[in-house]
PDB file of C-alpha atoms and ligand atoms in Angstrom:
ATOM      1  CA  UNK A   2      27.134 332.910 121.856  1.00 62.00           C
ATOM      2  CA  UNK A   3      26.400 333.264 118.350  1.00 69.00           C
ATOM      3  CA  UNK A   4      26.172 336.367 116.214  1.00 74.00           C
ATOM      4  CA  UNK A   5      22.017 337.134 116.117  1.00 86.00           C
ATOM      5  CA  UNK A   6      20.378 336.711 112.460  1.00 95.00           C
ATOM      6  CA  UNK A   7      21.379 340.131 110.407  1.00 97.00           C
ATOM      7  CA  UNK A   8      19.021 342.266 109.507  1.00 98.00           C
ATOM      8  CA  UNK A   9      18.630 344.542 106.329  1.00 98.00           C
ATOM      9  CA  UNK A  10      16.152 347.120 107.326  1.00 98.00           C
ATOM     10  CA  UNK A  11      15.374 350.181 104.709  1.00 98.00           C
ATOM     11  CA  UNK A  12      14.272 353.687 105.920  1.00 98.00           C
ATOM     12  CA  UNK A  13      12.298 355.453 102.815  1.00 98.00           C
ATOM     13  CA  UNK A  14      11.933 358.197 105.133  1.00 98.00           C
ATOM     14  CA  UNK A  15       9.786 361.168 103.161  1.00 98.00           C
ATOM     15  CA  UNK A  16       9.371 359.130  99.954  1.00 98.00           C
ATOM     16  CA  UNK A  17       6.954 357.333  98.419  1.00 98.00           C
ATOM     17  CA  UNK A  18       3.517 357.554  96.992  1.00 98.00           C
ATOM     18  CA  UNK A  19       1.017 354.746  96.783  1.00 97.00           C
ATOM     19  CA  UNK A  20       2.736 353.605  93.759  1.00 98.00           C
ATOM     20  CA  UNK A  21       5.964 352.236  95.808  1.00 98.00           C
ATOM     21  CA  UNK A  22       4.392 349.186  96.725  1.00 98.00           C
ATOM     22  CA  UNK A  23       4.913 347.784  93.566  1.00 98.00           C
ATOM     23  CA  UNK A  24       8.711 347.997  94.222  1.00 98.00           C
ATOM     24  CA  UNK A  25       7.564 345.391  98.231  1.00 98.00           C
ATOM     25  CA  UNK A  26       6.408 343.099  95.555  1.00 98.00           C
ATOM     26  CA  UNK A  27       9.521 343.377  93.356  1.00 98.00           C
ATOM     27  CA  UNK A  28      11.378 342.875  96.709  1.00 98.00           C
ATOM     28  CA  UNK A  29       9.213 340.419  97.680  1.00 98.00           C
ATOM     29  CA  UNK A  30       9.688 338.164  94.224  1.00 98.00           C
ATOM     30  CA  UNK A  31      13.392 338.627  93.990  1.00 98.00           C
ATOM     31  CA  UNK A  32      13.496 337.092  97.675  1.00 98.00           C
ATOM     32  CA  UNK A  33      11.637 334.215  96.778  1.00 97.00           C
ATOM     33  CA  UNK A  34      13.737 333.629  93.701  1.00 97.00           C
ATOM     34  CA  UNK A  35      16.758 334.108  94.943  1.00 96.00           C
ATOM     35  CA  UNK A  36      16.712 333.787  98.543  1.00 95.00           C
ATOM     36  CA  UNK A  37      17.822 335.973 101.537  1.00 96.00           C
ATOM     37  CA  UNK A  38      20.549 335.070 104.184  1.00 96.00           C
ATOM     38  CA  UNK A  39      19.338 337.827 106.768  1.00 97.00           C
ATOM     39  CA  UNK A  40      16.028 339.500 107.922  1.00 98.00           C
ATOM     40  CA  UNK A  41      13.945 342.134 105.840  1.00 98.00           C
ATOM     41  CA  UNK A  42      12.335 345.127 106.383  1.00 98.00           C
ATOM     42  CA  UNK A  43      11.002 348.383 105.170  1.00 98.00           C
ATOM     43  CA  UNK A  44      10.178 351.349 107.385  1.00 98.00           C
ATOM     44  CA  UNK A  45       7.783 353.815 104.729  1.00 98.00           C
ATOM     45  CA  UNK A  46       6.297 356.990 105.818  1.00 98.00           C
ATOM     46  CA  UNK A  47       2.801 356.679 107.530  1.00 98.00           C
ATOM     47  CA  UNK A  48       0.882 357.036 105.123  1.00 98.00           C
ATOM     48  CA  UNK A  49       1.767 354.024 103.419  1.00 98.00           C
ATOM     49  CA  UNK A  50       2.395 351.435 106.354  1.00 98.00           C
ATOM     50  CA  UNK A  51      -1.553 350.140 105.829  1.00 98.00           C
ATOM     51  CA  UNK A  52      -1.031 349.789 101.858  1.00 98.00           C
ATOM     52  CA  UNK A  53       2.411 347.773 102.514  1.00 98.00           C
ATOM     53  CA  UNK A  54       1.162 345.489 104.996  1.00 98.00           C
ATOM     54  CA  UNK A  55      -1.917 344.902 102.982  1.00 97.00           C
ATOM     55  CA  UNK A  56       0.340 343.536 100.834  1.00 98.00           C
ATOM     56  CA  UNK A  57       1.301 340.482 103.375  1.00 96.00           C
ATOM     57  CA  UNK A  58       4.649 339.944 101.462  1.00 98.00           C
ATOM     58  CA  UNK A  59       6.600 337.094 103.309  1.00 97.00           C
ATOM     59  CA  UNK A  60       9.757 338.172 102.894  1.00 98.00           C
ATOM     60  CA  UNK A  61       9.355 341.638 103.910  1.00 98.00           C
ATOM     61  CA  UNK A  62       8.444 343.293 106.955  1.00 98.00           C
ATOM     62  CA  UNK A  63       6.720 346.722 107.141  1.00 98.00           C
ATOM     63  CA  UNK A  64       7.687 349.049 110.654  1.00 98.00           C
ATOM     64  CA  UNK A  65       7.567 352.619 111.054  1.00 98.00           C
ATOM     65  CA  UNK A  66      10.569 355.508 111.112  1.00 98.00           C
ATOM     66  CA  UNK A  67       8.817 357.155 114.470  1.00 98.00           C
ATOM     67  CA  UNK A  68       6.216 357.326 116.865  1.00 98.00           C
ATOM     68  CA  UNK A  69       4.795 359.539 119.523  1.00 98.00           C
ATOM     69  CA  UNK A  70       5.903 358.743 123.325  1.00 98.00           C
ATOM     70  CA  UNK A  71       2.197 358.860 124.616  1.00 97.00           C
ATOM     71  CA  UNK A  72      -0.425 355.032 124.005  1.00 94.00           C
ATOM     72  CA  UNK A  73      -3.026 357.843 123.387  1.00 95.00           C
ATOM     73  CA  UNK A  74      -4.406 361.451 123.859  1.00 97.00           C
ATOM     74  CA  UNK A  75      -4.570 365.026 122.509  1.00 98.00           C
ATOM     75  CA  UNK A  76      -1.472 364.918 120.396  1.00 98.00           C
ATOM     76  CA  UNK A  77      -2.445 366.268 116.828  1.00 98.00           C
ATOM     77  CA  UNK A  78      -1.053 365.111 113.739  1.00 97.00           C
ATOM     78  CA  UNK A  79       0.744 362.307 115.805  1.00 98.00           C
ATOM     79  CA  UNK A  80       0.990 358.320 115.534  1.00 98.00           C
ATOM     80  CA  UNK A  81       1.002 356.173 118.572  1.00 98.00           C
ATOM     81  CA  UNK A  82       2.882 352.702 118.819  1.00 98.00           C
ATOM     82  CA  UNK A  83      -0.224 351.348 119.208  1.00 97.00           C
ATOM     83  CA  UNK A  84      -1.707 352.503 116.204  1.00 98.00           C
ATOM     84  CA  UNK A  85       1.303 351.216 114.205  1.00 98.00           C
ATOM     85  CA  UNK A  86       0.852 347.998 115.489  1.00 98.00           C
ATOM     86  CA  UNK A  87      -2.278 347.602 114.855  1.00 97.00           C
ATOM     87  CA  UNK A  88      -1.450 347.671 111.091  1.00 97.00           C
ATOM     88  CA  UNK A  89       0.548 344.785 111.582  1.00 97.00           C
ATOM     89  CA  UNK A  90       4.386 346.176 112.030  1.00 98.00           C
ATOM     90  CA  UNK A  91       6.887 344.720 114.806  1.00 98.00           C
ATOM     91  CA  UNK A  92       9.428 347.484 114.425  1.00 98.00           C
ATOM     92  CA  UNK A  93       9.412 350.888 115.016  1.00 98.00           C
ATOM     93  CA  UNK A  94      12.619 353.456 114.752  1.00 98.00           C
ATOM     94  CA  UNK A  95      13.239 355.893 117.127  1.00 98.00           C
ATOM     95  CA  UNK A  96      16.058 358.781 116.925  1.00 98.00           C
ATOM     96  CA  UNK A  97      17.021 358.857 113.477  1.00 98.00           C
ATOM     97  CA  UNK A  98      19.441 361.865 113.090  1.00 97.00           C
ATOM     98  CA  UNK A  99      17.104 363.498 111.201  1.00 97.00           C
ATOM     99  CA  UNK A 100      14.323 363.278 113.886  1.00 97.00           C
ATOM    100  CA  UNK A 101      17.083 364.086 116.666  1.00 96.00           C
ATOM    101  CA  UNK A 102      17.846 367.294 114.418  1.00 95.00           C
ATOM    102  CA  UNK A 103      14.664 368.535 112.787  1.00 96.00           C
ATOM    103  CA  UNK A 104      12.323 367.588 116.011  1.00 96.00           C
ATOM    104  CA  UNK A 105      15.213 368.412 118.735  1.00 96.00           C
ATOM    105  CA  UNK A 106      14.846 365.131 119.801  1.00 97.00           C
ATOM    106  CA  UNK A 107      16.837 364.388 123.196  1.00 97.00           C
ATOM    107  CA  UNK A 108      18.199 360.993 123.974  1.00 97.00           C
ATOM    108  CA  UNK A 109      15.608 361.383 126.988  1.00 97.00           C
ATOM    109  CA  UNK A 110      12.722 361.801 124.128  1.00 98.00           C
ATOM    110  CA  UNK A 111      14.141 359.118 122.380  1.00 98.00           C
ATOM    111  CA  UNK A 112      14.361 356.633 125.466  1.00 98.00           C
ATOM    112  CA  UNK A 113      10.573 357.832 126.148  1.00 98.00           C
ATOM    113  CA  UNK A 114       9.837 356.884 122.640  1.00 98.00           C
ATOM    114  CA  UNK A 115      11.562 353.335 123.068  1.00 98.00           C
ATOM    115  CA  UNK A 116      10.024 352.978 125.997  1.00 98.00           C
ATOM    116  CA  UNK A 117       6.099 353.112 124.269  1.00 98.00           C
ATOM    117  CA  UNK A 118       7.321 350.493 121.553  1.00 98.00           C
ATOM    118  CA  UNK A 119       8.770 348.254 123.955  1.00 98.00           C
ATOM    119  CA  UNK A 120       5.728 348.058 126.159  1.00 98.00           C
ATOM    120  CA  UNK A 121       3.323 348.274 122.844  1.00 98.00           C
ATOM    121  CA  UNK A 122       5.256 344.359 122.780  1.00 98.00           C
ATOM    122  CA  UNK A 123       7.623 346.051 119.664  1.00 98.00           C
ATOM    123  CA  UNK A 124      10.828 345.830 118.565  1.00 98.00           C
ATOM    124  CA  UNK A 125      12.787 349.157 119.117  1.00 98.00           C
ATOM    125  CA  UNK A 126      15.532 349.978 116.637  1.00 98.00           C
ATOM    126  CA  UNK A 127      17.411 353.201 118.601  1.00 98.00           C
ATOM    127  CA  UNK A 128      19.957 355.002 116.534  1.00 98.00           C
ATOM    128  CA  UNK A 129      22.885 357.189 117.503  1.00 98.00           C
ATOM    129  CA  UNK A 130      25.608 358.632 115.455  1.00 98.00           C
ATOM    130  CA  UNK A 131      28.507 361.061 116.194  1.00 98.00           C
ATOM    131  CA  UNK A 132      28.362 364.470 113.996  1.00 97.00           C
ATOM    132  CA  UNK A 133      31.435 365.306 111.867  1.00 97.00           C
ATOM    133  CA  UNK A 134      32.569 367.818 114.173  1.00 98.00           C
ATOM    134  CA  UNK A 135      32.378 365.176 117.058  1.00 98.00           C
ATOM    135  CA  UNK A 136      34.416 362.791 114.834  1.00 97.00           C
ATOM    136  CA  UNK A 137      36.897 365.891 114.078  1.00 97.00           C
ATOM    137  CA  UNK A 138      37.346 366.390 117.734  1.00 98.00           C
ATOM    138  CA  UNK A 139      38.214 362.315 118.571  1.00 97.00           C
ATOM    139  CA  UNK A 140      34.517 362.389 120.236  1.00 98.00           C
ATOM    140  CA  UNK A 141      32.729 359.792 118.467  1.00 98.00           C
ATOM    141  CA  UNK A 142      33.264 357.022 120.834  1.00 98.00           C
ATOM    142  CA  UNK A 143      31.798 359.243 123.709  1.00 98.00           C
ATOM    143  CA  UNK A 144      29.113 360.625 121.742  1.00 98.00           C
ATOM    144  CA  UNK A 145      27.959 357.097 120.795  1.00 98.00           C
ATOM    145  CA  UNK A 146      28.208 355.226 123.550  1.00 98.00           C
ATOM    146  CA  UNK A 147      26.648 357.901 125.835  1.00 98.00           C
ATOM    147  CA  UNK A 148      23.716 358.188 123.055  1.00 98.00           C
ATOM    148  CA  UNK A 149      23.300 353.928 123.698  1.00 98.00           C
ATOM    149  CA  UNK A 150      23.363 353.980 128.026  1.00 98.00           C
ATOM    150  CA  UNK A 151      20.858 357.273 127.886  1.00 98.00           C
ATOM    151  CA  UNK A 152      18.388 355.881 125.075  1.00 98.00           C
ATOM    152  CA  UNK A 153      18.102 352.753 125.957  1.00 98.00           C
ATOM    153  CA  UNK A 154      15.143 352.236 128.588  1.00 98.00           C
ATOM    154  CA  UNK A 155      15.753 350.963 131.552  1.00 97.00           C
ATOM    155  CA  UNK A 156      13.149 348.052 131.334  1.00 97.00           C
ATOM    156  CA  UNK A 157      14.085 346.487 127.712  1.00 98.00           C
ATOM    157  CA  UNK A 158      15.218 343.435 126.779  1.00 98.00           C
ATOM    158  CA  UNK A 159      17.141 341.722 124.412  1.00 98.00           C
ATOM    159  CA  UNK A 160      14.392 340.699 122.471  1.00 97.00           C
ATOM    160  CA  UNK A 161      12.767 344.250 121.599  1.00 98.00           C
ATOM    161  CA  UNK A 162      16.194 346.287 121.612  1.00 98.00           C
ATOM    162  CA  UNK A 163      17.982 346.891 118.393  1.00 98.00           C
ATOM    163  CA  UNK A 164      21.004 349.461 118.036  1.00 98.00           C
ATOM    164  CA  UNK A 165      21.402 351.393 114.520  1.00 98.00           C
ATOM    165  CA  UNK A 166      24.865 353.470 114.353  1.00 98.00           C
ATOM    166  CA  UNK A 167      24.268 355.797 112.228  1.00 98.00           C
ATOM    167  CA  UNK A 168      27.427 358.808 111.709  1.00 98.00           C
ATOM    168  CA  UNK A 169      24.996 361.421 110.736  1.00 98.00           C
ATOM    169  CA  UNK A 170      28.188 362.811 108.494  1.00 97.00           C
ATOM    170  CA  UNK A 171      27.649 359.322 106.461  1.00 97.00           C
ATOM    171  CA  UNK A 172      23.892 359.790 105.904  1.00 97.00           C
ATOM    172  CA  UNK A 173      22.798 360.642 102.433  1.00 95.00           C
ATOM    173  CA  UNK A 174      26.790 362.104 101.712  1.00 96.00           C
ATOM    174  CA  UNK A 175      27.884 359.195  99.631  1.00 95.00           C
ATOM    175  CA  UNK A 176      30.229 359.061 102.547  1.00 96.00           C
ATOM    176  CA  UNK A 177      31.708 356.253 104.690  1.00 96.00           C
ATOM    177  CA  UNK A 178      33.358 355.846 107.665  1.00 97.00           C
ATOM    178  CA  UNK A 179      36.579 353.208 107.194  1.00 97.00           C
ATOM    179  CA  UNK A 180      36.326 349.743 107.707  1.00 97.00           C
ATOM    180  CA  UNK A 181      38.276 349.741 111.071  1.00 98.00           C
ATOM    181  CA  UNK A 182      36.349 353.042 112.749  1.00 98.00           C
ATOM    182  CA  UNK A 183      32.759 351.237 111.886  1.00 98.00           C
ATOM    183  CA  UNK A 184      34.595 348.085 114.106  1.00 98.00           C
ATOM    184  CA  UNK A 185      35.951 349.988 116.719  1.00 98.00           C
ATOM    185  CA  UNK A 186      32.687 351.978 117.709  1.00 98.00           C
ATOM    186  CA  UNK A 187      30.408 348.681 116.715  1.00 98.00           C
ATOM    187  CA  UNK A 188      32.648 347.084 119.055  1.00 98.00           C
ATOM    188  CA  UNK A 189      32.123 349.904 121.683  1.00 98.00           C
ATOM    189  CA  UNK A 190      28.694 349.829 121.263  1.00 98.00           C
ATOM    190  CA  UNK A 191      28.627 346.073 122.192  1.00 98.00           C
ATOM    191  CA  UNK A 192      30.772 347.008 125.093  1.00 98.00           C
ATOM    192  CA  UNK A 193      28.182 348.934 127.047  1.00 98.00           C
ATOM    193  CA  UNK A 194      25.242 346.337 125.504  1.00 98.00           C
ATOM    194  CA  UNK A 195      27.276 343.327 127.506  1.00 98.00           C
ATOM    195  CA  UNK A 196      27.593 345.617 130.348  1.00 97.00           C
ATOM    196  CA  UNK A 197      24.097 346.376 130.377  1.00 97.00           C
ATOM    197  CA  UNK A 198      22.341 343.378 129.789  1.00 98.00           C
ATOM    198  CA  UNK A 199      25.284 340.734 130.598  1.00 97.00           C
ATOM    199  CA  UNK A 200      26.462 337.963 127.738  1.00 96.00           C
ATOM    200  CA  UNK A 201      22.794 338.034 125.893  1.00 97.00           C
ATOM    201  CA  UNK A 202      24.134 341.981 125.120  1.00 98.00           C
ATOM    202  CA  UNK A 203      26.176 339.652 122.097  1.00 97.00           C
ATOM    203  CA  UNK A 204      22.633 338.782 120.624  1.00 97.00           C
ATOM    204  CA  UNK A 205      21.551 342.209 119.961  1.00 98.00           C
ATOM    205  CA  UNK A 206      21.416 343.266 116.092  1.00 98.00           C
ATOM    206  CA  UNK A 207      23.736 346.620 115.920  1.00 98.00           C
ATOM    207  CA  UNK A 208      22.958 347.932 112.662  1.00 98.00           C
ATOM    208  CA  UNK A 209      25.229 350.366 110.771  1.00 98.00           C
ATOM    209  CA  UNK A 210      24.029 352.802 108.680  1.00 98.00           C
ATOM    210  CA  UNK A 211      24.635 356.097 106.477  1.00 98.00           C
ATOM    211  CA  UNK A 212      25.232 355.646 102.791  1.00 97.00           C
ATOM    212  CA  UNK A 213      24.947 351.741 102.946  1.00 98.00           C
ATOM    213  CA  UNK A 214      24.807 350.719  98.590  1.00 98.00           C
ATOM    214  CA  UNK A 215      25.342 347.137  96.724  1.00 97.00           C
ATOM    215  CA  UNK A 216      28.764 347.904  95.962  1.00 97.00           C
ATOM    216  CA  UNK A 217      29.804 348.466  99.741  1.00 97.00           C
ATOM    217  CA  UNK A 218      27.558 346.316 101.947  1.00 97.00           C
ATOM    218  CA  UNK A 219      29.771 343.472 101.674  1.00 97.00           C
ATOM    219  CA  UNK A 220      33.064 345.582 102.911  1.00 97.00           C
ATOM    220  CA  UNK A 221      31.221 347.339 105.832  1.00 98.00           C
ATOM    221  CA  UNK A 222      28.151 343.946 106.364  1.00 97.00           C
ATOM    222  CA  UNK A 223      31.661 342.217 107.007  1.00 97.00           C
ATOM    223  CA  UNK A 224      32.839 344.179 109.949  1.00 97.00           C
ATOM    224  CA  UNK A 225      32.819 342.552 113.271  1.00 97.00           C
ATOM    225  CA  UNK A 226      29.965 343.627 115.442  1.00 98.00           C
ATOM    226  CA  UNK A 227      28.038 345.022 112.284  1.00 98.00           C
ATOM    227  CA  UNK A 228      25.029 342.484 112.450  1.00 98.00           C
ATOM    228  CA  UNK A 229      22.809 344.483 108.978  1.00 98.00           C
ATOM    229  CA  UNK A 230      21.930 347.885 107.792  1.00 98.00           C
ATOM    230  CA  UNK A 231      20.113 350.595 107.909  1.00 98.00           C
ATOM    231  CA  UNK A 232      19.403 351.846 104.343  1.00 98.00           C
ATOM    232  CA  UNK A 233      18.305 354.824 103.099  1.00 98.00           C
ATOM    233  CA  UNK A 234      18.157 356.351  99.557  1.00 98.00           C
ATOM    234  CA  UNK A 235      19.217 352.315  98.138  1.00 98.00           C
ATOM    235  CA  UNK A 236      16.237 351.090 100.076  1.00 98.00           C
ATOM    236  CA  UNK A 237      13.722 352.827  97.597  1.00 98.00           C
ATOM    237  CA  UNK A 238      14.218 350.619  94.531  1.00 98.00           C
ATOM    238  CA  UNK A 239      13.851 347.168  95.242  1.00 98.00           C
ATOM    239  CA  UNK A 240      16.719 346.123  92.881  1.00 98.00           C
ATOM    240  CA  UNK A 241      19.634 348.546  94.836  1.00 98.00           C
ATOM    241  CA  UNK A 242      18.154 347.088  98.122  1.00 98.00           C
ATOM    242  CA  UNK A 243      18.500 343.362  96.944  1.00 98.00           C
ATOM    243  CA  UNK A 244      21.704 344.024  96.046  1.00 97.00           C
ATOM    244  CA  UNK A 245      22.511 344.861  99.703  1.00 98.00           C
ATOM    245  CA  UNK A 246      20.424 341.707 101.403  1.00 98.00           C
ATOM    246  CA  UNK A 247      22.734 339.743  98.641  1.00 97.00           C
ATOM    247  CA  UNK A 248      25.550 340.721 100.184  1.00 95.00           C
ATOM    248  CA  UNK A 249      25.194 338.130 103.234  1.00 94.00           C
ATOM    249  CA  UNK A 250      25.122 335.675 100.413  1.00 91.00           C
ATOM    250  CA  UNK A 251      28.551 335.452 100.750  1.00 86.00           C
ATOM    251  CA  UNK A 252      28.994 336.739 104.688  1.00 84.00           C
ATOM    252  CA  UNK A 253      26.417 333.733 105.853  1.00 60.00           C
TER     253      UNK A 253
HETATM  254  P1  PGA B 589      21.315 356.751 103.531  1.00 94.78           P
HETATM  255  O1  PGA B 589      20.420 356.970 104.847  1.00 94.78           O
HETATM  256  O2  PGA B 589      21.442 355.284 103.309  1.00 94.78           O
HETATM  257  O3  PGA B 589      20.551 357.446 102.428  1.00 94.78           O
HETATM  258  O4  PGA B 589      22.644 357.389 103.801  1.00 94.78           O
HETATM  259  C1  PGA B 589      20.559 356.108 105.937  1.00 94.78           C
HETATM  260  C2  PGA B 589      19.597 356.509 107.041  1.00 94.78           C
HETATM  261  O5  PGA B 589      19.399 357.700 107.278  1.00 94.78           O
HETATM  262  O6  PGA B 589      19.018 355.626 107.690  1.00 94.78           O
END
């Protein structure tokens, strides 16, 4: 089977006022100048999903960092799957380190989080990611992998299920993992997709993220297994983020 389309997906996390959408259209122009070999998409914080979808740039889909596990209810100050559809997204992320750390998010919340945007008919992108202290102690294989079979919900598919590997020791440090460790765990990570959903495991997009920038997407966007990216801090100006989605100018 072929390797799926890639996909360059930005995370602006807790950034970004109303102003920011001028930097979608940026994105949005560059794309149509110059093309894009691989998906696009930008995850903003709430508050802005509405403004950026308003926008109803071509080239650039809008999806959400998080999302509560309940359709509805009495959940204060929370945002349903529902609700984000409805404003037009198709993706939604679930897990992010930082959610996983600063929520105490379980790989059980997580899968009951995956499970609402799968049924809401969205794509889930689920993301693990081995600490440094798990990588110190030759864990990081484990850690993933186990993070993939217990976050992944029992009923998804191939079509709503995307994996982002994120080393939470990567994110935001300026730090990256070598070439060959992103392939071997990538290459785990497709390991327990094939076991768990048979050959159309290949298809699924396994994103690697943490410190992703224009002057090493094309190294790591290279790797076997690594099918796009999930950006952070070069996702917030649309000129460091095209200089990522360029790099599968040359990768195809
Ligand atoms: P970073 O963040 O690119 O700023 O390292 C990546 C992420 O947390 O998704």
């Amino acid at each position: 089977m072929t390797a799926p389309k890639a996909l360059v997906a930005g995370n602006w996390k807790m950034n970004g006022l109303k102003s920011a959408a001028a930097e979608i259209t940026k994105l949005n122009d560059l794309i149509d100048d110059n093309g894009a070999m691989c998906d696009v998409l930008i995850c903003p914080s709430f508050t802005l999903i509405s403004t950026l979808c308003d926008l109803n740039a071509d080239h650039v889909a809008i999806g959400a960092q998080d999302c509560h596990a309940n359709a509805s209810g009495a959940h204060t100050g929370d945002i349903s799957a529902a609700m984000i559809k409805d404003l037009g997204c198709g993706h939604i992320i679930v897990g992010h380190s930082e959610r996983r750390a600063d929520h105490g998010e379980s790989n059980d919340t997580v899968k009951a989080k995956a499970i609402a945007v799968q049924k809401s008919g969205l794509m889930a992108i689920i993301c693990v990611g081995e600490t440094i202290e798990e990588r110190k102690a030759g864990e990081a294989l484990n850690v993933v992998t186990n993070q993939v079979r217990a976050s992944i919900p029992g009923d998804a598919v191939i079509e709503n299920t995307i994996i982002a590997y994120e080393p939470v020791w990567a994110i935001g440090s300026g730090l990256t993992p070598t070439a060959a460790d992103v392939e071997e765990v990538h290459k785990a990570v497709r390991d327990v997709l094939i076991e768990r959903f048979g050959v159309g495991g290949s298809q699924i997009n396994i994103l690697y993220g943490g410190s992703v920038k224009a002057s090493n997407a094309h190294e790591l966007m290279s790797v076997p297994n690594v099918n796009g990216a999930l950006v952070g801090g070069a996702s917030l100006k649309a000129d460091d983020f095209y200089g990522i989605i360029s790099a599968y100018d040359q990768i195809g």
